Short mmCIF file of C-alpha atoms in Angstrom, two decimals:
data_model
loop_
_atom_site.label_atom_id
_atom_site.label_comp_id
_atom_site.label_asym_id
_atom_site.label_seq_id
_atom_site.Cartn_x
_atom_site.Cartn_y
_atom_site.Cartn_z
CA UNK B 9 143.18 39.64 7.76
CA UNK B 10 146.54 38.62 6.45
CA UNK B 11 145.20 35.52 5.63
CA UNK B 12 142.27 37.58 3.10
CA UNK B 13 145.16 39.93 1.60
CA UNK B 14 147.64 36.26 0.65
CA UNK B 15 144.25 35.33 -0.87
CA UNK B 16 143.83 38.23 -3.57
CA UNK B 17 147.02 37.87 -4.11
CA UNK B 18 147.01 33.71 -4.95
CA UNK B 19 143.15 34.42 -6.63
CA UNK B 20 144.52 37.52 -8.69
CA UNK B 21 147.18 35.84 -9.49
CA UNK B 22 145.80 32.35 -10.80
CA UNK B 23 142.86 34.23 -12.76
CA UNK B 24 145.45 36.90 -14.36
CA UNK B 25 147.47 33.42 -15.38
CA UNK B 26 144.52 31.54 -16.53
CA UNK B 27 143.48 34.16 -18.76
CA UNK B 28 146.69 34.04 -20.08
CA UNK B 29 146.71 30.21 -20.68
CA UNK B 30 143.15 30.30 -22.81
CA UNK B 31 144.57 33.71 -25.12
CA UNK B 32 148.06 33.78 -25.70
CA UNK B 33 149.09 32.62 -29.00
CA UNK B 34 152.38 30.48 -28.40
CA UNK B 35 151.49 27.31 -26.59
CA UNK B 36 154.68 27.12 -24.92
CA UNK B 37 153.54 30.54 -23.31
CA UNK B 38 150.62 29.36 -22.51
CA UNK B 39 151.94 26.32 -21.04
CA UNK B 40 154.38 28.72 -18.94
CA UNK B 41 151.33 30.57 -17.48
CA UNK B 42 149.62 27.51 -16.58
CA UNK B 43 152.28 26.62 -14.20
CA UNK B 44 152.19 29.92 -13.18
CA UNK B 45 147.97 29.22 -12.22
CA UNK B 46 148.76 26.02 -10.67
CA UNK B 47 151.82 27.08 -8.49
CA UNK B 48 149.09 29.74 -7.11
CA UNK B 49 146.50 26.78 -6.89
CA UNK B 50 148.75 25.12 -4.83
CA UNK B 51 149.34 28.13 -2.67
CA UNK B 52 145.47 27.98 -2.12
CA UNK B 53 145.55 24.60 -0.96
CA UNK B 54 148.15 26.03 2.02
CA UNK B 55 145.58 28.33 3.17
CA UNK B 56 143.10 25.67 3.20
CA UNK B 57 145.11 23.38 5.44
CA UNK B 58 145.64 20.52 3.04
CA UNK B 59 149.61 20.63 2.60
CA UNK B 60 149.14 17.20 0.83
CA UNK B 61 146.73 18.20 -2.10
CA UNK B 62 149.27 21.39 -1.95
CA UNK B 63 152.33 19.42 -2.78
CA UNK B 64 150.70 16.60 -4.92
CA UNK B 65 149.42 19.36 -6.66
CA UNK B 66 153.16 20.17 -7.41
CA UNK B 67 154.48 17.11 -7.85
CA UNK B 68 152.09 15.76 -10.25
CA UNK B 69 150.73 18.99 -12.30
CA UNK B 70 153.96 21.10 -12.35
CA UNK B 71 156.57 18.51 -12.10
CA UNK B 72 154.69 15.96 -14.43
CA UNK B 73 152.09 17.16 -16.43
CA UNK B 74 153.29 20.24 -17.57
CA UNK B 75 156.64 18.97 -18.53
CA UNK B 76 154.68 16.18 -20.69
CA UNK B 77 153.19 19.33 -22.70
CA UNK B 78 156.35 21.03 -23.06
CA UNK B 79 158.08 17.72 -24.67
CA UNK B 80 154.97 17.50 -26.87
CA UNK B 81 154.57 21.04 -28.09
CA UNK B 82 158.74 20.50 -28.59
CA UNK B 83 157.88 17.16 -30.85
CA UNK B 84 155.08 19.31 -32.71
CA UNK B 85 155.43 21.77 -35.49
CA UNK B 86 153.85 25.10 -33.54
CA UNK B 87 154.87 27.79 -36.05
CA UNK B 88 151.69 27.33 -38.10
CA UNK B 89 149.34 26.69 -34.83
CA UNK B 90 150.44 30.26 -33.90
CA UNK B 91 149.49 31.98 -36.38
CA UNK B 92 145.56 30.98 -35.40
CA UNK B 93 143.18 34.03 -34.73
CA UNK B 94 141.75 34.17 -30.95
CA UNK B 95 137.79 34.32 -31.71
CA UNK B 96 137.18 33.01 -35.21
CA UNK B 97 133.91 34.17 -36.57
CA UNK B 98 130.27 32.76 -36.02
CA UNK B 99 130.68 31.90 -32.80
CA UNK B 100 128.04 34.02 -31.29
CA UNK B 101 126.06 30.94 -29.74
CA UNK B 102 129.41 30.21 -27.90
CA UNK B 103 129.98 33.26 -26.70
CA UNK B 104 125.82 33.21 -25.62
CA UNK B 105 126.53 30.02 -24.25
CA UNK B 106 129.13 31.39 -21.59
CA UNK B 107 127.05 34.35 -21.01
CA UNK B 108 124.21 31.79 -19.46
CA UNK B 109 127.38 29.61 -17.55
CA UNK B 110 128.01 33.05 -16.20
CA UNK B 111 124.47 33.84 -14.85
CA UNK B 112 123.97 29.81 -13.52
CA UNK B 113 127.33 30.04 -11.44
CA UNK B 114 126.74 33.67 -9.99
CA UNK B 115 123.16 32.29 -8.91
CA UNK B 116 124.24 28.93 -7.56
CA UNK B 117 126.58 30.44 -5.31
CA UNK B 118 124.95 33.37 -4.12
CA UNK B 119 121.83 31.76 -3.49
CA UNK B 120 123.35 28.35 -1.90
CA UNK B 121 122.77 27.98 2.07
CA UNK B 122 126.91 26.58 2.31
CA UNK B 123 128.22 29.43 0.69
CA UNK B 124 127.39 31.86 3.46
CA UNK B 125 130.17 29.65 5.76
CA UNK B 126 132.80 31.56 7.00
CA UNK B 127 135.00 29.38 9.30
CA UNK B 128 135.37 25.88 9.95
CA UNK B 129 132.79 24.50 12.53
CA UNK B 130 134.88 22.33 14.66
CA UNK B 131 138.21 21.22 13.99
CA UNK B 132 139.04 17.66 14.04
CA UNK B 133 141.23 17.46 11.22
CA UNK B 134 144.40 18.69 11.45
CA UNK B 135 145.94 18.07 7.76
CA UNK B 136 148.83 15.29 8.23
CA UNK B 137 149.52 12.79 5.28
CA UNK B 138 148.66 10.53 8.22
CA UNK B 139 145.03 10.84 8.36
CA UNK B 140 144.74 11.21 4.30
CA UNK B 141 146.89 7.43 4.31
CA UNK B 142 144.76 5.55 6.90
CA UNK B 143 141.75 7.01 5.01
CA UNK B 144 143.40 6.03 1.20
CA UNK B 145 144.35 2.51 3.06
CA UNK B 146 141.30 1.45 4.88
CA UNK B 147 137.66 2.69 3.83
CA UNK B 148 138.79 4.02 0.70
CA UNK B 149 141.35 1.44 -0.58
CA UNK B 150 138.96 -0.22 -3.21
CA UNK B 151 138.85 3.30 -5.37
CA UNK B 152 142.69 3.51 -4.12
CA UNK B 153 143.25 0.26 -6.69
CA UNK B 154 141.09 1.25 -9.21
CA UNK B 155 142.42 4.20 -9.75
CA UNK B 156 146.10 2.53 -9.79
CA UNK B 157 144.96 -0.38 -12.19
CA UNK B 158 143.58 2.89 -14.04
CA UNK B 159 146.91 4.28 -14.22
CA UNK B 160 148.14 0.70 -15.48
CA UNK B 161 146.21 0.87 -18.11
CA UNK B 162 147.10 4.81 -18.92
CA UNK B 163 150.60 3.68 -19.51
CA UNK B 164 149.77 0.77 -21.66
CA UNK B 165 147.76 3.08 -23.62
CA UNK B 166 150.34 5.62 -23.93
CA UNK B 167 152.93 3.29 -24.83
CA UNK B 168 151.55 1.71 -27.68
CA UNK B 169 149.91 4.96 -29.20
CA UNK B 170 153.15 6.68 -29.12
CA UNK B 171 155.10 3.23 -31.15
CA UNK B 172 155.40 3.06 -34.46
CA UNK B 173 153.72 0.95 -36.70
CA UNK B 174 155.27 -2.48 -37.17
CA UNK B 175 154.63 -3.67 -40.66
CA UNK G 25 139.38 34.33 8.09
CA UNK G 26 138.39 33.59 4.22
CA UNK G 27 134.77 33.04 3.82
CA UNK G 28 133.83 29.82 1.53
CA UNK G 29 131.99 31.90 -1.24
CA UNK G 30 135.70 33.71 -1.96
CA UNK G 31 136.92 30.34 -2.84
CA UNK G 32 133.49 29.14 -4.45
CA UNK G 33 133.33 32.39 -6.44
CA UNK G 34 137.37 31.87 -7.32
CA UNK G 35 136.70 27.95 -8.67
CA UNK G 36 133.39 29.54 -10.91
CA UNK G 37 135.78 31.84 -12.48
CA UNK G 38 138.76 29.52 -13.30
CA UNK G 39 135.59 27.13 -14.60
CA UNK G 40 134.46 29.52 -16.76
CA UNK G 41 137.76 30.44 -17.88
CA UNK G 42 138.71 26.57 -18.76
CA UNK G 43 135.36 26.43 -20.92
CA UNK G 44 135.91 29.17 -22.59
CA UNK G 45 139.17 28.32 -23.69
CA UNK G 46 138.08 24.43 -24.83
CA UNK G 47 135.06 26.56 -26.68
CA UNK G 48 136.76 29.21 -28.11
CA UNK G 49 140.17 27.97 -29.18
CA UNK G 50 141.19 25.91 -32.20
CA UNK G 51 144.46 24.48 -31.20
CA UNK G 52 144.27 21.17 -29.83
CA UNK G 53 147.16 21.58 -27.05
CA UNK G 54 145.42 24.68 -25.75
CA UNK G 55 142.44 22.86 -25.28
CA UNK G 56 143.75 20.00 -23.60
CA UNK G 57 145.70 22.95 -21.08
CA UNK G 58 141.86 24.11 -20.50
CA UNK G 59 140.57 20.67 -19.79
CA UNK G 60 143.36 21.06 -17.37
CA UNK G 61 142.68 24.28 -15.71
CA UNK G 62 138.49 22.64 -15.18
CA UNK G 63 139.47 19.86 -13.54
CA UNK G 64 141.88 22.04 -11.46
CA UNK G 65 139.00 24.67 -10.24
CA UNK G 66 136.99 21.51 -8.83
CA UNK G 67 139.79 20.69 -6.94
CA UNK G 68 139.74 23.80 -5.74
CA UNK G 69 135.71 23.45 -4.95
CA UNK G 70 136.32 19.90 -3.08
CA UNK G 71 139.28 21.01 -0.69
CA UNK G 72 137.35 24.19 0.35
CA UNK G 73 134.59 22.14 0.90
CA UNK G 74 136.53 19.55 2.89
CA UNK G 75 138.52 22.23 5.40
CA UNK G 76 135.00 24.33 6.12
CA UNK G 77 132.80 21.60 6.92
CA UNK G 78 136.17 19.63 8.55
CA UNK G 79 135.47 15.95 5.76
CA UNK G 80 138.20 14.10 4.54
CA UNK G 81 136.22 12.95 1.77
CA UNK G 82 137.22 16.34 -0.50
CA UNK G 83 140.65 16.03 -0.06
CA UNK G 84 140.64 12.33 -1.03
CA UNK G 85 138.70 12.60 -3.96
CA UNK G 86 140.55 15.59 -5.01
CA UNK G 87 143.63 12.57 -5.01
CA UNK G 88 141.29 10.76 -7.34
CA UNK G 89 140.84 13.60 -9.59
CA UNK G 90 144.67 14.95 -9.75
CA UNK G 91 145.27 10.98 -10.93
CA UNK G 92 142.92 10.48 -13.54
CA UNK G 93 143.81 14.12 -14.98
CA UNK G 94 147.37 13.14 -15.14
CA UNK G 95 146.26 9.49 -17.04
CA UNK G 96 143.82 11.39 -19.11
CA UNK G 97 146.86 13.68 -20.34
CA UNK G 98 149.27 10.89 -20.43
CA UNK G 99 146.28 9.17 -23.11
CA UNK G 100 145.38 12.52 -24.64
CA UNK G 101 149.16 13.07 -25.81
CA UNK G 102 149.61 9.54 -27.19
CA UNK G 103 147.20 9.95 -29.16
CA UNK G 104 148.34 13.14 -30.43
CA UNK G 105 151.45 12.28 -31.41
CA UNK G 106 149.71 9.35 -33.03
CA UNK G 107 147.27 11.69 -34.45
CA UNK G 108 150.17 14.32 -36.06
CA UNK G 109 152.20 11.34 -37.27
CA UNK G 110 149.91 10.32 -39.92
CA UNK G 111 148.09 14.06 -40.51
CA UNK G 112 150.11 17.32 -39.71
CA UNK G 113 146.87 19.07 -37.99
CA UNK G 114 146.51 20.92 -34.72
CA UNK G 115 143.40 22.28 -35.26
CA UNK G 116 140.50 20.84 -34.63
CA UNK G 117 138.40 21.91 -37.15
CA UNK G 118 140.75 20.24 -39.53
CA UNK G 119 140.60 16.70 -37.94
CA UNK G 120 137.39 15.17 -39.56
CA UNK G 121 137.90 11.63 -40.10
CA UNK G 122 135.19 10.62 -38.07
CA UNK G 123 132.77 12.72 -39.75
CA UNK G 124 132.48 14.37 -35.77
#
């Protein structure tokens, strides 16, 4: 029961924010609320019993992603992005669009056989950064380098699109 | 206990909510910060799934997912800057060159 009532309060709580994020004029607000959303993600991932994903979510989203917007919005000009209206017109197929992502997602999980699970079957994992590293380190260690040579190139990427030109 | 549909129901709406802001919204940073929030609600979708039917396989591929969003934002960025450098746009609609 307790466990249902820190629930609304994380899922009110990261909807209210994300809301926020996709209307608010001032991207640094926006920005603000985002954090907001993924703090409350990262609450989630507590009640799910994955304290890793919970504070990799932190580390990585609030601590490094979101601080990477805030020095860009900083290096950008923002006055004149503010001043953009919400909904511009003629975008009724968009807004039809959504309506029909609306019905597909209320169908799919109302009428899906996993979605009627209420608690975990058997319980064999317990959550430790011990089981997640022998899994990253042994049967899963080919995507494990992948994704760092990935990150590799990310940086390389980064570095030389943010240089300036050399005539 | 909290059924699976809450937190099936919760990653739909913060989906929705992501596409309509990369639909809806003309400024290029807000729309990145949506791209964010999508990618966020199926993390949401593979950890629920991993804790109710007790597979590590969600929780490491949610891993996987939280590093390629933070490469594709590192990239995305970059390229802004590169992009306002040369053309002082934010908008979307204004950034053409391609003939998108």
């Amino acid at each position: 029961m307790t466990e249902q009532i820190f629930f609304f309060i994380f899922a009110a709580l990261a909807v209210g924010s994300a809301i926020a994020v996709v209307s608010l004029r001032n991207p640094v607000h926006s920005v603000i609320s985002l954090m907001v959303c993924f703090l409350q993600m990262a609450a989630l991932f507590v009640l799910l019993r994955s304290p890793f994903i919970a504070v990799v979510q932190v580390f990585v989203y609030v601590g490094a992603v979101l601080v990477l917007f805030l020095f860009v919005i900083m290096m950008l000009d923002i006055h004149k992005a503010s001043m953009e209206r919400f909904v511009s017109g003629g975008q009724l197929g968009v807004i039809g669009l959504l309506v029909v992502l609306v019905i597909e997602m209320v169908l799919i999980v109302s009428k899906s056989k996993l979605a009627g699970i209420s608690v975990a079957s058997v319980t064999h994992l317990d959550g430790s950064v011990r089981e997640i590293g022998e899994a990253l380190f042994t049967k899963y260690i080919l995507p494990f380098e992948v994704v760092s040579f990935i990150l590799l190139v990310a940086l390389l990427g980064a570095i030389v699109m943010g240089r300036k030109e050399v005539k | 206990m909290v059924p699976l549909s809450w937190y099936l129901m919760l990653s739909a709406v913060l989906f929705i909510i992501g596409t309509a802001g990369v639909l809806l919204r003309r400024n290029i940073l807000i729309i990145l910060m949506s791209i964010e929030l999508i990618l966020n609600s199926v993390n949401i979708n593979l950890v629920a799934f991993s804790y109710f039917l007790q597979d590590l396989r969600g929780q490491i591929f949610s891993v996987f997912v939280i590093t390629i969003a933070a490469a594709e934002v590192a990239i995305a960025l970059g390229i802004l800057i590169a992009l306002v450098r040369n053309k002082a746009a934010l908008n979307v609609d204004e950034i053409q060159t391609m003939k998108g």
